[in-house]
Amino acid sequence: MALYRRYRPETFAEVIGQSHVTDPLRHALANNRVNHAYLFSGPRGCGKTTSARILARALNCEKAPVADPCGECQSCLDLARGGPGSIDVIEIDAASHGGVDDARDLRERAFFAPVNSRYKVYIIDEAHMVSSQGFNALLKLVEEPPPHLKFIFATTEPEKVIGTIRSRTHHYPFRLVPPKTLTAYLEELGRTEGVPLEATALPLVVRAGGGSVRDTLSVLDQLIAGADDAGVTYDLAAALLGYTPDSLLDEVIDAFAAGDGGAVFAAVDKVVETGQDPRRFAEDLLQRLRDLVIVANVPDAIGMGLIDIAGDRAERLENQAARFGRADLTRAADVVSAGLTELRGATAPRLLLELICARILLPGADATPDGIQARLDRIERRLTMVGDAAPAPAAPPVEAAPSPPVEARSDRDQSAPPVEAAPSPPVEAAPAPPVEAAPSPPVEAAPSPPVEARSDRDQPAPPTGVPGVADVRRLWPEILDKVRVIRRFTWVMLSQNAQVHSLEGTTLTIGLVNAGARDSFARSGSDAILVQALTDVLGGTWRVEAVVDPSAGNAPAPTRAPAPQRPAEPAPPETPRANAPADRDQAPPTQADDAQQTPPTQAAAPPGRERASADAIAAARASIRDDAARPEAYDPDHHARADDPAMDNDGLSHEELLSRTLGAQVISEIPHD
């Protein structure tokens, strides 16, 4: 005999998971307040027909009114499990006896009194299959039955029972049995049967049953029949029921967390090659993502019982959830859930499964709020990694505090910008050819390049983890200084027409003002120069991509980023007069005139476009005149390299050529003698 028949409940106390139905029925029986008609509805295998039989036994028990049948009288023995049945309790399958003629025949026999019992009870199973004409034929009998007649309708679709019948019955909705209740019941049943049941196999049995007690017992009966001396194991249940093994799910989840597309698609190939159903794999993957979402949002979810898993899997789930963000997990679950709908009836299930995995791996291609939030989660996790690594190198500055007074002077220089206003302009021209350092006065050469370069490089030293986009933007001026030393053409292009757009891992995206500047950046090999500069300043391995970003033209000039440079701007006319005699005594009036023409030029510039300070322009012009005055040492092409791109002007004017090649815009021209 099958398990679901062998262990069919005989009292309401033995019915599991339906206390909301059995308790009111027991109270009604004990108080002798029984209605003439009942309607039991709910999913299949949840105890509707069983409860109808128990109700009939209790009604006809010789000790009635009682809440539960005694199990000793003749009526209880006849209706017991394996009993011969009672002539006064009639079960009708409405699926095959639902016509109007069957209803008329029932109506004619219903008026006869019971033979041996107190009541004649009709149990009409699958009541939704009764036709409308059949229900109409029974309507008067159900509305005003004889005192000895009771009706119990059982159906999975109560909405198909006509309203006139429903309104004359007491309706009790049955529900699916919760997994925890069903798992405990299976453990007790396994002990009764003497069959070992592995703890990790029970959730698979419960999941296969879908909350139906009859279906669950049928699955368990099949597994017990095919088990060996070890009993029902996880491997046996997963293989026989077609579920994806935990090891394969762990492999896929770990690959998603690491962004390893090769491992993900290798797992998909393994699913297909082993003959598993891609849809079942997607369902199992969605179930695992559901568990991870709950663990990520409720840290003590396993202890609270929100997830029904074995103890050895709990720690594994917590570790996997820690590698994802909440939005990332939620988005992945949404993608798989939507893909399951597409997999239904698909002609190429493997292709759709691979597309689902590709969407999970690429949140950057998802422009929905979920995709944006997933990318933000990844950025926050990387910043957290940097923040966790930052405290370790933060200790050296504490030891450097009691160092000699040389560092104290550098700190004073940084805290007093007006003092540094005079030597600040040569800082931008300092990394230029070393020819300037020899003839220039010691007042300029000493304080500018060494002190500020070292102080700037001491500040970015702490980040030892993966830097974020904020770190790259903060160190962008120093990166440009390194680019200027390597190749001046790339420095001109980046300093005037580019800005940091975004950072994804170790891939830095640069935004250039227009397509011409971007193409020139790519053709000239400037990306390799920028990669070298990034490696020198930040360390590690980098990759550079260029995109068109019109806002790059309105970005602030990177040379103005250091704080000590700003206090020098309020008095541009006085600075050239102070610097001109120190640089060269050849043409002070010309430098003063040039410095005074600079403010109108800046006023005519587009909004948001910043220009170099007047003192920096004056210093650069003085340097050019200094080199031109010494023909034996001046080489106009000393910055040129063999791999610089060849410029074909195509008959264009110099303004058009500058705009096409560098994305530059000529505001005005200043003639010089």
Short mmCIF file of C-alpha atoms in Angstrom, two decimals, residues 11-377:
data_model
loop_
_atom_site.label_atom_id
_atom_site.label_comp_id
_atom_site.label_asym_id
_atom_site.label_seq_id
_atom_site.Cartn_x
_atom_site.Cartn_y
_atom_site.Cartn_z
CA THR A 11 -8.79 12.07 13.35
CA PHE A 12 -8.58 15.83 13.03
CA ALA A 13 -5.62 15.80 15.45
CA GLU A 14 -3.58 13.82 12.89
CA VAL A 15 -4.19 16.30 10.06
CA ILE A 16 -1.08 18.50 9.71
CA GLY A 17 -0.89 22.11 8.61
CA GLN A 18 -4.67 22.75 8.58
CA SER A 19 -5.37 23.85 12.13
CA HIS A 20 -7.35 26.84 10.85
CA VAL A 21 -9.90 24.30 9.51
CA THR A 22 -9.73 21.38 11.93
CA ASP A 23 -10.03 23.42 15.14
CA PRO A 24 -13.34 25.13 14.18
CA LEU A 25 -14.75 21.81 12.96
CA ARG A 26 -13.83 20.06 16.21
CA HIS A 27 -15.50 22.83 18.22
CA ALA A 28 -18.64 22.64 16.07
CA LEU A 29 -18.81 18.87 16.51
CA ALA A 30 -18.29 19.07 20.27
CA ASN A 31 -21.02 21.73 20.60
CA ASN A 32 -23.37 19.86 18.24
CA ARG A 33 -23.66 22.90 15.97
CA VAL A 34 -23.12 21.16 12.66
CA ASN A 35 -24.34 22.71 9.41
CA HIS A 36 -26.20 20.72 6.76
CA ALA A 37 -23.66 21.49 3.98
CA TYR A 38 -19.91 22.18 3.85
CA LEU A 39 -17.57 23.29 1.08
CA PHE A 40 -13.91 22.26 1.40
CA SER A 41 -11.61 23.97 -1.12
CA GLY A 42 -7.86 24.10 -1.64
CA PRO A 43 -4.93 22.69 -3.64
CA ARG A 44 -4.70 18.98 -4.34
CA GLY A 45 -3.36 16.65 -1.69
CA CYS A 46 -3.85 19.00 1.27
CA GLY A 47 -6.52 16.95 3.14
CA LYS A 48 -9.96 17.95 1.80
CA THR A 49 -11.35 14.46 1.18
CA THR A 50 -9.61 13.09 4.28
CA SER A 51 -11.21 15.79 6.45
CA ALA A 52 -14.60 15.07 4.85
CA ARG A 53 -14.28 11.39 5.84
CA ILE A 54 -13.24 12.30 9.39
CA LEU A 55 -16.23 14.66 9.65
CA ALA A 56 -18.55 11.86 8.48
CA ARG A 57 -17.06 9.45 11.06
CA ALA A 58 -17.50 12.00 13.85
CA LEU A 59 -21.11 12.70 12.84
CA ASN A 60 -22.03 9.00 12.87
CA CYS A 61 -19.98 8.03 15.93
CA GLU A 62 -22.07 6.34 18.63
CA LYS A 63 -20.52 8.67 21.23
CA ALA A 64 -21.50 11.82 19.32
CA PRO A 65 -21.42 14.69 19.77
CA VAL A 66 -17.62 14.38 20.03
CA ALA A 67 -14.77 16.40 18.56
CA ASP A 68 -12.95 13.30 17.26
CA PRO A 69 -14.38 9.85 16.39
CA CYS A 70 -13.85 7.25 19.06
CA GLY A 71 -12.50 4.60 16.67
CA GLU A 72 -14.24 1.80 18.61
CA CYS A 73 -17.87 1.78 17.49
CA GLN A 74 -19.05 -0.06 14.38
CA SER A 75 -19.46 3.14 12.36
CA CYS A 76 -15.93 4.29 13.17
CA LEU A 77 -14.50 0.86 12.33
CA ASP A 78 -16.34 0.75 9.01
CA LEU A 79 -15.00 4.18 8.00
CA ALA A 80 -11.50 3.60 9.39
CA ARG A 81 -8.35 3.28 7.26
CA GLY A 82 -8.65 0.00 5.37
CA GLY A 83 -12.26 -0.50 6.54
CA PRO A 84 -15.12 -1.81 4.35
CA GLY A 85 -16.95 1.53 4.33
CA SER A 86 -20.49 2.45 5.33
CA ILE A 87 -23.64 2.29 3.26
CA ASP A 88 -24.75 5.60 4.79
CA VAL A 89 -21.63 7.54 3.70
CA ILE A 90 -21.61 7.90 -0.09
CA GLU A 91 -18.62 9.32 -2.02
CA ILE A 92 -19.37 10.59 -5.52
CA ASP A 93 -16.74 11.58 -8.09
CA ALA A 94 -18.29 14.57 -9.80
CA ALA A 95 -15.80 14.36 -12.65
CA SER A 96 -17.73 11.33 -13.95
CA HIS A 97 -21.10 11.91 -12.29
CA GLY A 98 -21.70 15.62 -12.75
CA GLY A 99 -24.61 15.65 -15.17
CA VAL A 100 -28.19 16.63 -14.52
CA ASP A 101 -29.35 12.98 -14.61
CA ASP A 102 -26.88 12.06 -11.86
CA ALA A 103 -28.12 14.99 -9.79
CA ARG A 104 -31.74 13.89 -10.23
CA ASP A 105 -30.90 10.33 -9.19
CA LEU A 106 -29.13 11.62 -6.07
CA ARG A 107 -32.10 13.80 -5.24
CA GLU A 108 -34.50 10.84 -5.42
CA ARG A 109 -32.37 8.60 -3.14
CA ALA A 110 -31.49 11.33 -0.64
CA PHE A 111 -34.92 11.28 0.98
CA PHE A 112 -34.50 7.69 2.20
CA ALA A 113 -33.45 7.42 5.83
CA PRO A 114 -29.98 6.06 6.76
CA VAL A 115 -29.68 2.32 7.39
CA ASN A 116 -27.34 2.02 10.39
CA SER A 117 -26.14 5.56 11.17
CA ARG A 118 -27.51 8.85 12.43
CA TYR A 119 -26.90 10.73 9.17
CA LYS A 120 -26.69 9.98 5.49
CA VAL A 121 -23.62 11.87 4.30
CA TYR A 122 -22.86 12.65 0.64
CA ILE A 123 -19.19 13.50 -0.08
CA ILE A 124 -19.05 15.04 -3.58
CA ASP A 125 -15.41 15.19 -4.68
CA GLU A 126 -14.25 17.47 -7.56
CA ALA A 127 -17.45 19.44 -7.12
CA HIS A 128 -16.40 22.06 -9.65
CA MET A 129 -16.99 19.44 -12.38
CA VAL A 130 -20.74 19.38 -11.72
CA SER A 131 -22.56 21.12 -14.54
CA SER A 132 -24.72 24.17 -13.98
CA GLN A 133 -27.83 22.10 -14.70
CA GLY A 134 -26.74 19.52 -12.13
CA PHE A 135 -26.19 22.20 -9.47
CA ASN A 136 -29.58 23.70 -10.28
CA ALA A 137 -31.17 20.28 -9.86
CA LEU A 138 -29.56 19.96 -6.40
CA LEU A 139 -30.27 23.52 -5.35
CA LYS A 140 -33.58 22.91 -3.59
CA LEU A 141 -32.28 19.80 -1.85
CA VAL A 142 -29.14 21.58 -0.60
CA GLU A 143 -31.18 24.56 0.52
CA GLU A 144 -33.77 22.58 2.50
CA PRO A 145 -32.48 19.05 3.10
CA PRO A 146 -34.18 16.46 5.35
CA PRO A 147 -32.86 16.32 8.96
CA HIS A 148 -30.85 13.14 8.31
CA LEU A 149 -28.99 14.47 5.24
CA LYS A 150 -25.53 16.14 5.15
CA PHE A 151 -23.56 17.39 2.12
CA ILE A 152 -19.78 17.85 1.93
CA PHE A 153 -18.43 19.35 -1.32
CA ALA A 154 -14.68 19.13 -2.00
CA THR A 155 -13.10 21.09 -4.86
CA THR A 156 -9.85 22.66 -6.03
CA GLU A 157 -11.69 25.47 -7.86
CA PRO A 158 -14.40 26.91 -5.59
CA GLU A 159 -15.07 29.79 -7.97
CA LYS A 160 -16.62 27.29 -10.43
CA VAL A 161 -19.24 26.24 -7.89
CA ILE A 162 -22.29 28.38 -8.61
CA GLY A 163 -22.96 31.11 -6.08
CA THR A 164 -26.38 29.79 -5.06
CA ILE A 165 -24.75 26.57 -3.81
CA ARG A 166 -21.79 28.35 -2.19
CA SER A 167 -24.06 30.66 -0.27
CA ARG A 168 -25.82 27.69 1.37
CA THR A 169 -22.63 26.03 2.64
CA HIS A 170 -19.97 26.68 5.25
CA HIS A 171 -16.79 27.28 3.28
CA TYR A 172 -13.46 26.10 4.71
CA PRO A 173 -10.38 26.89 2.55
CA PHE A 174 -7.48 24.46 2.91
CA ARG A 175 -3.88 25.58 2.32
CA LEU A 176 -0.58 24.07 1.29
CA VAL A 177 1.42 22.66 4.18
CA PRO A 178 4.44 24.80 5.23
CA PRO A 179 7.87 23.28 4.47
CA LYS A 180 8.95 23.17 8.13
CA THR A 181 5.83 21.30 9.19
CA LEU A 182 6.17 18.90 6.28
CA THR A 183 9.89 18.30 6.98
CA ALA A 184 9.21 17.41 10.61
CA TYR A 185 6.42 15.06 9.50
CA LEU A 186 8.75 13.30 7.03
CA GLU A 187 11.43 12.85 9.69
CA GLU A 188 8.90 11.21 12.00
CA LEU A 189 7.61 9.03 9.18
CA GLY A 190 11.17 7.94 8.31
CA ARG A 191 11.76 6.85 11.89
CA THR A 192 8.49 4.92 11.83
CA GLU A 193 9.44 3.20 8.59
CA GLY A 194 13.00 2.55 9.78
CA VAL A 195 14.58 4.21 6.71
CA PRO A 196 17.50 6.68 7.14
CA LEU A 197 16.66 10.07 5.64
CA GLU A 198 19.57 12.43 5.01
CA ALA A 199 18.90 15.94 6.33
CA THR A 200 20.04 17.56 3.08
CA ALA A 201 17.69 15.36 1.02
CA LEU A 202 14.48 16.31 2.87
CA PRO A 203 14.31 19.90 1.48
CA LEU A 204 14.45 18.46 -2.05
CA VAL A 205 11.59 16.05 -1.25
CA VAL A 206 9.51 18.85 0.26
CA ARG A 207 10.25 21.12 -2.69
CA ALA A 208 9.25 18.39 -5.16
CA GLY A 209 5.97 17.90 -3.30
CA GLY A 210 5.15 21.59 -3.55
CA GLY A 211 3.37 21.71 -0.19
CA SER A 212 1.00 18.86 -1.02
CA VAL A 213 1.17 16.08 1.55
CA ARG A 214 0.02 13.41 -0.89
CA ASP A 215 2.53 14.45 -3.57
CA THR A 216 5.34 14.66 -1.02
CA LEU A 217 4.60 11.18 0.32
CA SER A 218 4.49 9.84 -3.23
CA VAL A 219 7.96 11.28 -3.92
CA LEU A 220 9.32 9.91 -0.66
CA ASP A 221 7.80 6.51 -1.42
CA GLN A 222 9.64 6.49 -4.75
CA LEU A 223 12.95 7.45 -3.13
CA ILE A 224 12.61 4.84 -0.38
CA ALA A 225 11.89 2.20 -2.99
CA GLY A 226 15.09 3.08 -4.89
CA ALA A 227 17.36 3.60 -1.85
CA ASP A 228 20.09 1.23 -0.75
CA ASP A 229 21.25 0.47 2.78
CA ALA A 230 22.41 4.11 3.20
CA GLY A 231 18.81 5.27 2.90
CA VAL A 232 17.62 8.37 1.07
CA THR A 233 20.70 10.51 0.36
CA TYR A 234 21.10 13.94 -1.20
CA ASP A 235 22.78 12.57 -4.32
CA LEU A 236 19.97 10.08 -4.87
CA ALA A 237 17.27 12.73 -4.41
CA ALA A 238 19.00 15.31 -6.65
CA ALA A 239 19.63 12.78 -9.43
CA LEU A 240 16.17 11.19 -9.33
CA LEU A 241 14.21 14.42 -8.98
CA GLY A 242 16.32 16.30 -11.55
CA TYR A 243 17.54 19.11 -9.32
CA THR A 244 20.83 20.92 -9.93
CA PRO A 245 23.58 19.78 -7.55
CA ASP A 246 24.70 22.29 -4.94
CA SER A 247 28.28 22.08 -6.20
CA LEU A 248 27.25 23.35 -9.65
CA LEU A 249 25.15 26.15 -8.17
CA ASP A 250 28.07 27.18 -5.94
CA GLU A 251 30.32 27.24 -8.98
CA VAL A 252 27.95 29.52 -10.90
CA ILE A 253 27.36 31.88 -7.96
CA ASP A 254 31.09 32.21 -7.28
CA ALA A 255 31.69 32.96 -10.97
CA PHE A 256 29.00 35.68 -10.92
CA ALA A 257 30.57 37.23 -7.83
CA ALA A 258 34.02 37.27 -9.45
CA GLY A 259 32.71 38.43 -12.84
CA ASP A 260 34.28 35.34 -14.44
CA GLY A 261 32.32 34.85 -17.64
CA GLY A 262 34.39 31.82 -18.66
CA ALA A 263 33.42 29.88 -15.54
CA VAL A 264 29.74 30.85 -15.91
CA PHE A 265 29.46 29.65 -19.50
CA ALA A 266 31.46 26.52 -18.68
CA ALA A 267 28.84 25.71 -16.04
CA VAL A 268 26.04 26.26 -18.58
CA ASP A 269 27.82 23.90 -20.94
CA LYS A 270 28.06 21.33 -18.15
CA VAL A 271 24.32 21.64 -17.54
CA VAL A 272 23.50 20.97 -21.17
CA GLU A 273 26.09 18.22 -21.67
CA THR A 274 24.86 16.26 -18.63
CA GLY A 275 21.31 16.29 -20.00
CA GLN A 276 19.77 18.56 -17.38
CA ASP A 277 16.82 20.77 -18.23
CA PRO A 278 17.95 24.42 -18.69
CA ARG A 279 14.63 25.60 -17.27
CA ARG A 280 15.09 23.50 -14.14
CA PHE A 281 18.63 24.88 -13.79
CA ALA A 282 17.24 28.44 -14.05
CA GLU A 283 14.62 27.61 -11.39
CA ASP A 284 17.30 26.25 -9.06
CA LEU A 285 19.48 29.30 -9.72
CA LEU A 286 16.55 31.59 -8.89
CA GLN A 287 15.96 29.66 -5.67
CA ARG A 288 19.62 30.10 -4.69
CA LEU A 289 19.49 33.84 -5.50
CA ARG A 290 16.34 34.11 -3.39
CA ASP A 291 18.21 32.59 -0.44
CA LEU A 292 21.13 34.98 -0.98
CA VAL A 293 18.81 38.01 -1.15
CA ILE A 294 17.26 37.06 2.19
CA VAL A 295 20.66 36.40 3.81
CA ALA A 296 21.97 39.74 2.51
CA ASN A 297 19.01 41.68 3.91
CA VAL A 298 18.49 39.67 7.12
CA PRO A 299 21.85 38.72 8.68
CA ASP A 300 20.23 36.22 11.08
CA ALA A 301 17.88 34.77 8.46
CA ILE A 302 19.10 31.20 8.94
CA GLY A 303 18.78 31.38 12.72
CA MET A 304 15.28 32.86 12.39
CA GLY A 305 14.24 30.01 10.12
CA LEU A 306 13.56 32.16 7.04
CA ILE A 307 15.64 29.71 4.99
CA ASP A 308 15.23 25.97 5.36
CA ILE A 309 18.72 24.57 4.69
CA ALA A 310 21.09 22.17 6.37
CA GLY A 311 23.72 23.51 8.77
CA ASP A 312 26.72 22.90 6.51
CA ARG A 313 25.21 25.07 3.77
CA ALA A 314 24.45 28.02 6.04
CA GLU A 315 28.03 29.29 6.25
CA ARG A 316 28.46 28.84 2.51
CA LEU A 317 25.39 31.01 1.81
CA GLU A 318 26.60 33.74 4.16
CA ASN A 319 30.01 33.85 2.44
CA GLN A 320 28.40 34.06 -1.00
CA ALA A 321 25.98 36.80 0.05
CA ALA A 322 28.87 38.88 1.43
CA ARG A 323 30.45 38.99 -2.05
CA PHE A 324 27.42 40.67 -3.62
CA GLY A 325 25.55 43.91 -3.03
CA ARG A 326 21.85 43.90 -2.23
CA ALA A 327 20.92 45.64 -5.47
CA ASP A 328 23.21 43.32 -7.44
CA LEU A 329 21.50 40.24 -6.01
CA THR A 330 18.02 41.68 -6.52
CA ARG A 331 18.80 42.58 -10.12
CA ALA A 332 20.22 39.10 -10.81
CA ALA A 333 17.07 37.49 -9.39
CA ASP A 334 14.89 39.77 -11.54
CA VAL A 335 16.88 38.86 -14.65
CA VAL A 336 16.55 35.12 -13.98
CA SER A 337 12.85 35.46 -13.14
CA ALA A 338 12.18 37.29 -16.41
CA GLY A 339 14.28 34.73 -18.28
CA LEU A 340 12.20 31.85 -16.89
CA THR A 341 9.17 33.28 -18.68
CA GLU A 342 11.13 33.39 -21.92
CA LEU A 343 12.35 29.81 -21.42
CA ARG A 344 8.79 28.48 -21.33
CA GLY A 345 8.32 26.76 -24.69
CA ALA A 346 11.60 28.15 -26.10
CA THR A 347 13.10 26.43 -29.15
CA ALA A 348 16.68 27.28 -28.10
CA PRO A 349 16.75 27.00 -24.30
CA ARG A 350 20.56 26.93 -24.09
CA LEU A 351 20.84 30.23 -25.97
CA LEU A 352 18.30 31.91 -23.70
CA LEU A 353 20.05 30.56 -20.61
CA GLU A 354 23.37 31.96 -21.84
CA LEU A 355 21.73 35.33 -22.52
CA ILE A 356 20.37 35.35 -18.96
CA CYS A 357 23.87 34.75 -17.61
CA ALA A 358 25.30 37.46 -19.88
CA ARG A 359 22.77 40.00 -18.57
CA ILE A 360 23.73 39.17 -15.00
CA LEU A 361 27.43 39.60 -15.79
CA LEU A 362 26.94 42.99 -17.47
CA PRO A 363 25.09 45.45 -15.24
CA GLY A 364 26.73 48.26 -17.25
CA ALA A 365 24.52 47.37 -20.21
CA ASP A 366 21.38 47.74 -18.08
CA ALA A 367 20.10 51.32 -18.10
CA THR A 368 17.26 50.58 -15.69
CA PRO A 369 17.39 51.79 -12.07
CA ASP A 370 18.23 48.24 -10.99
CA GLY A 371 21.27 48.16 -13.28
CA ILE A 372 22.45 51.57 -12.09
CA GLN A 373 22.03 50.54 -8.47
CA ALA A 374 23.97 47.33 -9.14
CA ARG A 375 26.87 49.37 -10.55
CA LEU A 376 26.74 51.66 -7.52
CA ASP A 377 26.93 48.60 -5.28
#
